[in-house]
Amino acid sequence: MTVHEGESIAIVGASGSGKTTLLGLLAGLDLPSRGRVTLAGSDLNALDEEDRAQLRAREVGFVFQSFHLLPALTAEENIALPLELAGREDATRVREVLAQVGLTHRARHYPRQLSGGEQQRVALARAFVAKPRILFADEPTGSLDQATGQQISDLLFALNATSDTTLVLVTHDLRLAQRCQRIYRLDGGRLVDNAAGVSA
């Protein structure tokens, strides 16, 4: 599997087929038992855990289905976290992505004060704030109702286009998958490359 810079890729397949595991391998959260993963020019197998973490901090954004926002931090503070961890605090950039996801007025609200759709928008802003070269999204609309899921999907691709970020997403939503340039299917433990536009 090769993902080119600026591309959008969907990974589909039955529950339990290994989609989330594959995403973890591609992001360097796990290492393969065999084979090799190269991310942004670096062979992940050759890096130790700390070096992989530093590579992710520089190059990778991640959006999870369950948001993974820190409950003790406001929306603004959750978004700022990746920049702070990388030693690149930038309040202007945080305000910019808050505006992009339409949540300037909710900046000082805590996750428990936000709807599911608002929490996912905060998670998207957090993933994009450091301008990653590649964004991994694991079922980004899976826990949302259809209308909210559509809004998040539109926002995801708008941010992808304006940031020129490579997008790799796992989804059960075929409409979301078909918005990507290429679709991969996990089938019987094998990765199958479908032509863009072909039903996943």
PDB file of C-alpha atoms in Angstrom:
ATOM      1  CA  MET A   1       0.000   0.000   0.000  1.00  0.00           C
ATOM      2  CA  THR A   2       1.378   3.381  -1.011  1.00  0.00           C
ATOM      3  CA  VAL A   3      -0.273   6.662  -0.041  1.00  0.00           C
ATOM      4  CA  HIS A   4       0.939   9.712  -1.946  1.00  0.00           C
ATOM      5  CA  GLU A   5       1.233  13.187  -0.471  1.00  0.00           C
ATOM      6  CA  GLY A   6      -2.062  15.093  -0.635  1.00  0.00           C
ATOM      7  CA  GLU A   7      -4.104  11.971  -1.418  1.00  0.00           C
ATOM      8  CA  SER A   8      -7.302  10.918   0.350  1.00  0.00           C
ATOM      9  CA  ILE A   9      -7.649   7.195   1.103  1.00  0.00           C
ATOM     10  CA  ALA A  10     -10.517   5.251   2.666  1.00  0.00           C
ATOM     11  CA  ILE A  11     -10.119   1.838   4.300  1.00  0.00           C
ATOM     12  CA  VAL A  12     -13.299  -0.223   4.556  1.00  0.00           C
ATOM     13  CA  GLY A  13     -14.135  -3.758   5.615  1.00  0.00           C
ATOM     14  CA  ALA A  14     -16.239  -5.845   7.968  1.00  0.00           C
ATOM     15  CA  SER A  15     -16.064  -5.320  11.727  1.00  0.00           C
ATOM     16  CA  GLY A  16     -13.050  -7.125  13.143  1.00  0.00           C
ATOM     17  CA  SER A  17     -11.214  -7.178   9.807  1.00  0.00           C
ATOM     18  CA  GLY A  18      -8.294  -5.169  11.192  1.00  0.00           C
ATOM     19  CA  LYS A  19      -9.025  -1.644   9.929  1.00  0.00           C
ATOM     20  CA  THR A  20      -8.163   0.098  13.201  1.00  0.00           C
ATOM     21  CA  THR A  21      -5.106  -2.141  13.635  1.00  0.00           C
ATOM     22  CA  LEU A  22      -3.920  -1.145  10.152  1.00  0.00           C
ATOM     23  CA  LEU A  23      -4.402   2.530  11.003  1.00  0.00           C
ATOM     24  CA  GLY A  24      -2.336   2.052  14.175  1.00  0.00           C
ATOM     25  CA  LEU A  25       0.444   0.413  12.147  1.00  0.00           C
ATOM     26  CA  LEU A  26       0.448   3.196   9.546  1.00  0.00           C
ATOM     27  CA  ALA A  27       0.693   5.835  12.299  1.00  0.00           C
ATOM     28  CA  GLY A  28       3.457   4.008  14.141  1.00  0.00           C
ATOM     29  CA  LEU A  29       1.335   3.368  17.219  1.00  0.00           C
ATOM     30  CA  ASP A  30       2.122  -0.334  16.709  1.00  0.00           C
ATOM     31  CA  LEU A  31       4.842  -2.154  14.774  1.00  0.00           C
ATOM     32  CA  PRO A  32       4.134  -4.939  12.264  1.00  0.00           C
ATOM     33  CA  SER A  33       5.192  -8.506  13.071  1.00  0.00           C
ATOM     34  CA  ARG A  34       6.571  -8.604   9.525  1.00  0.00           C
ATOM     35  CA  GLY A  35       6.862  -6.185   6.652  1.00  0.00           C
ATOM     36  CA  ARG A  36       7.744  -2.513   6.872  1.00  0.00           C
ATOM     37  CA  VAL A  37       5.981   0.817   7.285  1.00  0.00           C
ATOM     38  CA  THR A  38       7.573   4.024   6.042  1.00  0.00           C
ATOM     39  CA  LEU A  39       5.995   7.271   7.241  1.00  0.00           C
ATOM     40  CA  ALA A  40       7.094  10.666   5.890  1.00  0.00           C
ATOM     41  CA  GLY A  41      10.347   9.107   4.672  1.00  0.00           C
ATOM     42  CA  SER A  42      11.164   7.360   7.970  1.00  0.00           C
ATOM     43  CA  ASP A  43      11.252   3.564   8.407  1.00  0.00           C
ATOM     44  CA  LEU A  44       9.152   3.088  11.548  1.00  0.00           C
ATOM     45  CA  ASN A  45      10.751  -0.301  12.261  1.00  0.00           C
ATOM     46  CA  ALA A  46      14.135   1.414  12.612  1.00  0.00           C
ATOM     47  CA  LEU A  47      12.891   3.949  15.180  1.00  0.00           C
ATOM     48  CA  ASP A  48      12.490   3.412  18.915  1.00  0.00           C
ATOM     49  CA  GLU A  49       9.255   4.355  20.689  1.00  0.00           C
ATOM     50  CA  GLU A  50      10.433   7.865  21.585  1.00  0.00           C
ATOM     51  CA  ASP A  51      11.551   8.628  18.028  1.00  0.00           C
ATOM     52  CA  ARG A  52       8.233   7.353  16.649  1.00  0.00           C
ATOM     53  CA  ALA A  53       6.388   9.610  19.114  1.00  0.00           C
ATOM     54  CA  GLN A  54       8.452  12.608  17.993  1.00  0.00           C
ATOM     55  CA  LEU A  55       7.746  11.772  14.337  1.00  0.00           C
ATOM     56  CA  ARG A  56       4.005  11.625  15.061  1.00  0.00           C
ATOM     57  CA  ALA A  57       4.170  14.952  16.900  1.00  0.00           C
ATOM     58  CA  ARG A  58       5.779  16.570  13.852  1.00  0.00           C
ATOM     59  CA  GLU A  59       3.942  14.904  10.996  1.00  0.00           C
ATOM     60  CA  VAL A  60       0.692  13.238  12.123  1.00  0.00           C
ATOM     61  CA  GLY A  61      -2.811  14.252  13.177  1.00  0.00           C
ATOM     62  CA  PHE A  62      -5.307  11.727  14.546  1.00  0.00           C
ATOM     63  CA  VAL A  63      -9.109  11.842  14.823  1.00  0.00           C
ATOM     64  CA  PHE A  64     -10.845   9.146  16.865  1.00  0.00           C
ATOM     65  CA  GLN A  65     -14.495   8.073  16.822  1.00  0.00           C
ATOM     66  CA  SER A  66     -14.776   8.640  20.574  1.00  0.00           C
ATOM     67  CA  PHE A  67     -13.170  12.122  20.434  1.00  0.00           C
ATOM     68  CA  HIS A  68     -10.586  11.517  23.228  1.00  0.00           C
ATOM     69  CA  LEU A  69     -10.865  15.081  24.524  1.00  0.00           C
ATOM     70  CA  LEU A  70      -9.396  15.768  27.959  1.00  0.00           C
ATOM     71  CA  PRO A  71     -12.377  16.579  30.234  1.00  0.00           C
ATOM     72  CA  ALA A  72     -10.448  19.009  32.468  1.00  0.00           C
ATOM     73  CA  LEU A  73      -9.446  21.191  29.487  1.00  0.00           C
ATOM     74  CA  THR A  74     -11.636  23.653  27.574  1.00  0.00           C
ATOM     75  CA  ALA A  75     -12.170  23.308  23.826  1.00  0.00           C
ATOM     76  CA  GLU A  76      -9.444  25.895  23.258  1.00  0.00           C
ATOM     77  CA  GLU A  77      -7.017  24.122  25.612  1.00  0.00           C
ATOM     78  CA  ASN A  78      -7.687  20.718  24.013  1.00  0.00           C
ATOM     79  CA  ILE A  79      -6.913  22.180  20.585  1.00  0.00           C
ATOM     80  CA  ALA A  80      -3.733  23.891  21.849  1.00  0.00           C
ATOM     81  CA  LEU A  81      -2.376  20.680  23.404  1.00  0.00           C
ATOM     82  CA  PRO A  82      -0.478  19.276  20.352  1.00  0.00           C
ATOM     83  CA  LEU A  83       1.291  22.606  19.865  1.00  0.00           C
ATOM     84  CA  GLU A  84       2.226  22.792  23.557  1.00  0.00           C
ATOM     85  CA  LEU A  85       3.562  19.236  23.560  1.00  0.00           C
ATOM     86  CA  ALA A  86       5.703  20.090  20.528  1.00  0.00           C
ATOM     87  CA  GLY A  87       6.978  23.286  22.182  1.00  0.00           C
ATOM     88  CA  ARG A  88       5.263  25.430  19.551  1.00  0.00           C
ATOM     89  CA  GLU A  89       2.584  27.345  21.455  1.00  0.00           C
ATOM     90  CA  ASP A  90       0.602  29.524  19.043  1.00  0.00           C
ATOM     91  CA  ALA A  91      -2.594  31.156  20.335  1.00  0.00           C
ATOM     92  CA  THR A  92      -3.259  32.746  16.929  1.00  0.00           C
ATOM     93  CA  ARG A  93      -3.251  29.355  15.199  1.00  0.00           C
ATOM     94  CA  VAL A  94      -5.593  27.921  17.860  1.00  0.00           C
ATOM     95  CA  ARG A  95      -8.070  30.770  17.294  1.00  0.00           C
ATOM     96  CA  GLU A  96      -7.767  30.257  13.543  1.00  0.00           C
ATOM     97  CA  VAL A  97      -8.778  26.580  13.639  1.00  0.00           C
ATOM     98  CA  LEU A  98     -11.509  27.298  16.192  1.00  0.00           C
ATOM     99  CA  ALA A  99     -12.979  29.717  13.651  1.00  0.00           C
ATOM    100  CA  GLN A 100     -12.562  27.176  10.825  1.00  0.00           C
ATOM    101  CA  VAL A 101     -14.675  24.635  12.715  1.00  0.00           C
ATOM    102  CA  GLY A 102     -17.213  27.285  13.762  1.00  0.00           C
ATOM    103  CA  LEU A 103     -16.581  27.096  17.501  1.00  0.00           C
ATOM    104  CA  THR A 104     -15.103  30.473  18.422  1.00  0.00           C
ATOM    105  CA  HIS A 105     -18.085  31.064  20.717  1.00  0.00           C
ATOM    106  CA  ARG A 106     -17.489  27.719  22.492  1.00  0.00           C
ATOM    107  CA  ALA A 107     -13.728  28.162  23.064  1.00  0.00           C
ATOM    108  CA  ARG A 108     -13.972  28.215  26.862  1.00  0.00           C
ATOM    109  CA  HIS A 109     -16.493  25.395  27.188  1.00  0.00           C
ATOM    110  CA  TYR A 110     -15.498  22.001  28.562  1.00  0.00           C
ATOM    111  CA  PRO A 111     -16.223  18.764  26.620  1.00  0.00           C
ATOM    112  CA  ARG A 112     -19.179  17.915  28.917  1.00  0.00           C
ATOM    113  CA  GLN A 113     -20.775  21.229  27.857  1.00  0.00           C
ATOM    114  CA  LEU A 114     -20.509  20.403  24.147  1.00  0.00           C
ATOM    115  CA  SER A 115     -22.721  18.258  21.907  1.00  0.00           C
ATOM    116  CA  GLY A 116     -21.266  15.179  20.193  1.00  0.00           C
ATOM    117  CA  GLY A 117     -20.887  17.092  16.938  1.00  0.00           C
ATOM    118  CA  GLU A 118     -19.165  19.981  18.695  1.00  0.00           C
ATOM    119  CA  GLN A 119     -16.791  17.594  20.457  1.00  0.00           C
ATOM    120  CA  GLN A 120     -15.872  16.015  17.128  1.00  0.00           C
ATOM    121  CA  ARG A 121     -15.257  19.478  15.656  1.00  0.00           C
ATOM    122  CA  VAL A 122     -12.893  20.196  18.549  1.00  0.00           C
ATOM    123  CA  ALA A 123     -11.173  16.862  17.844  1.00  0.00           C
ATOM    124  CA  LEU A 124     -10.814  17.832  14.155  1.00  0.00           C
ATOM    125  CA  ALA A 125      -9.395  21.230  15.051  1.00  0.00           C
ATOM    126  CA  ARG A 126      -6.934  19.582  17.453  1.00  0.00           C
ATOM    127  CA  ALA A 127      -5.828  17.169  14.717  1.00  0.00           C
ATOM    128  CA  PHE A 128      -5.269  19.980  12.184  1.00  0.00           C
ATOM    129  CA  VAL A 129      -3.816  22.662  14.488  1.00  0.00           C
ATOM    130  CA  ALA A 130      -0.187  21.604  14.001  1.00  0.00           C
ATOM    131  CA  LYS A 131      -0.658  21.407  10.198  1.00  0.00           C
ATOM    132  CA  PRO A 132       0.214  17.702   9.951  1.00  0.00           C
ATOM    133  CA  ARG A 133       1.436  16.213   6.683  1.00  0.00           C
ATOM    134  CA  ILE A 134      -0.905  13.263   7.188  1.00  0.00           C
ATOM    135  CA  LEU A 135      -4.172  12.852   9.079  1.00  0.00           C
ATOM    136  CA  PHE A 136      -5.458   9.466  10.239  1.00  0.00           C
ATOM    137  CA  ALA A 137      -9.188   9.323  11.049  1.00  0.00           C
ATOM    138  CA  ASP A 138     -10.766   6.277  12.709  1.00  0.00           C
ATOM    139  CA  GLU A 139     -14.545   6.251  12.092  1.00  0.00           C
ATOM    140  CA  PRO A 140     -14.744  10.061  12.412  1.00  0.00           C
ATOM    141  CA  THR A 141     -18.527  10.095  11.897  1.00  0.00           C
ATOM    142  CA  GLY A 142     -19.347   6.707  13.440  1.00  0.00           C
ATOM    143  CA  SER A 143     -20.879   7.941  16.701  1.00  0.00           C
ATOM    144  CA  LEU A 144     -22.803  10.864  15.204  1.00  0.00           C
ATOM    145  CA  ASP A 145     -26.303  11.145  13.771  1.00  0.00           C
ATOM    146  CA  GLN A 146     -26.571  11.390   9.985  1.00  0.00           C
ATOM    147  CA  ALA A 147     -26.947  15.176   9.740  1.00  0.00           C
ATOM    148  CA  THR A 148     -24.092  15.877  12.161  1.00  0.00           C
ATOM    149  CA  GLY A 149     -21.980  13.195  10.477  1.00  0.00           C
ATOM    150  CA  GLN A 150     -22.476  14.944   7.133  1.00  0.00           C
ATOM    151  CA  GLN A 151     -21.353  18.265   8.643  1.00  0.00           C
ATOM    152  CA  ILE A 152     -18.225  16.640  10.103  1.00  0.00           C
ATOM    153  CA  SER A 153     -17.513  14.885   6.795  1.00  0.00           C
ATOM    154  CA  ASP A 154     -17.790  18.181   4.874  1.00  0.00           C
ATOM    155  CA  LEU A 155     -15.535  19.877   7.407  1.00  0.00           C
ATOM    156  CA  LEU A 156     -12.969  17.067   7.284  1.00  0.00           C
ATOM    157  CA  PHE A 157     -12.585  17.322   3.504  1.00  0.00           C
ATOM    158  CA  ALA A 158     -12.600  21.138   3.573  1.00  0.00           C
ATOM    159  CA  LEU A 159      -9.766  21.149   6.127  1.00  0.00           C
ATOM    160  CA  ASN A 160      -7.992  18.459   4.110  1.00  0.00           C
ATOM    161  CA  ALA A 161      -8.150  20.620   0.979  1.00  0.00           C
ATOM    162  CA  THR A 162      -7.172  23.921   2.598  1.00  0.00           C
ATOM    163  CA  SER A 163      -4.321  22.379   4.626  1.00  0.00           C
ATOM    164  CA  ASP A 164      -3.044  20.173   1.772  1.00  0.00           C
ATOM    165  CA  THR A 165      -2.938  17.309   4.270  1.00  0.00           C
ATOM    166  CA  THR A 166      -2.884  13.666   3.224  1.00  0.00           C
ATOM    167  CA  LEU A 167      -5.991  11.902   4.570  1.00  0.00           C
ATOM    168  CA  VAL A 168      -6.282   8.222   5.510  1.00  0.00           C
ATOM    169  CA  LEU A 169      -9.590   7.245   7.083  1.00  0.00           C
ATOM    170  CA  VAL A 170     -11.294   4.103   8.302  1.00  0.00           C
ATOM    171  CA  THR A 171     -15.055   4.089   7.894  1.00  0.00           C
ATOM    172  CA  HIS A 172     -18.179   1.955   7.627  1.00  0.00           C
ATOM    173  CA  ASP A 173     -19.909   4.848   5.827  1.00  0.00           C
ATOM    174  CA  LEU A 174     -19.710   4.101   2.106  1.00  0.00           C
ATOM    175  CA  ARG A 175     -20.770   7.646   1.179  1.00  0.00           C
ATOM    176  CA  LEU A 176     -17.838   8.994   3.175  1.00  0.00           C
ATOM    177  CA  ALA A 177     -15.467   6.421   1.641  1.00  0.00           C
ATOM    178  CA  GLN A 178     -16.542   7.354  -1.874  1.00  0.00           C
ATOM    179  CA  ARG A 179     -15.522  10.986  -1.298  1.00  0.00           C
ATOM    180  CA  CYS A 180     -11.914   9.769  -1.131  1.00  0.00           C
ATOM    181  CA  GLN A 181      -9.704   9.434  -4.187  1.00  0.00           C
ATOM    182  CA  ARG A 182      -9.033   5.752  -3.491  1.00  0.00           C
ATOM    183  CA  ILE A 183     -10.737   3.032  -1.480  1.00  0.00           C
ATOM    184  CA  TYR A 184      -8.988   0.043   0.061  1.00  0.00           C
ATOM    185  CA  ARG A 185     -10.927  -2.931   1.363  1.00  0.00           C
ATOM    186  CA  LEU A 186      -9.671  -5.358   3.994  1.00  0.00           C
ATOM    187  CA  ASP A 187     -10.930  -8.745   2.840  1.00  0.00           C
ATOM    188  CA  GLY A 188      -9.861 -12.025   4.460  1.00  0.00           C
ATOM    189  CA  GLY A 189      -6.775 -10.395   5.918  1.00  0.00           C
ATOM    190  CA  ARG A 190      -5.699  -8.955   2.564  1.00  0.00           C
ATOM    191  CA  LEU A 191      -5.752  -5.346   1.443  1.00  0.00           C
ATOM    192  CA  VAL A 192      -7.522  -4.857  -1.901  1.00  0.00           C
ATOM    193  CA  ASP A 193      -7.181  -1.579  -3.831  1.00  0.00           C
ATOM    194  CA  ASN A 194     -10.525  -0.573  -5.366  1.00  0.00           C
ATOM    195  CA  ALA A 195     -10.611   1.943  -8.185  1.00  0.00           C
ATOM    196  CA  ALA A 196     -11.975   5.345  -7.099  1.00  0.00           C
ATOM    197  CA  GLY A 197     -15.714   5.565  -7.526  1.00  0.00           C
ATOM    198  CA  VAL A 198     -16.258   1.788  -7.395  1.00  0.00           C
ATOM    199  CA  SER A 199     -18.685   0.669  -4.699  1.00  0.00           C
ATOM    200  CA  ALA A 200     -16.788  -0.249  -1.533  1.00  0.00           C
TER     201      ALA A 200
END
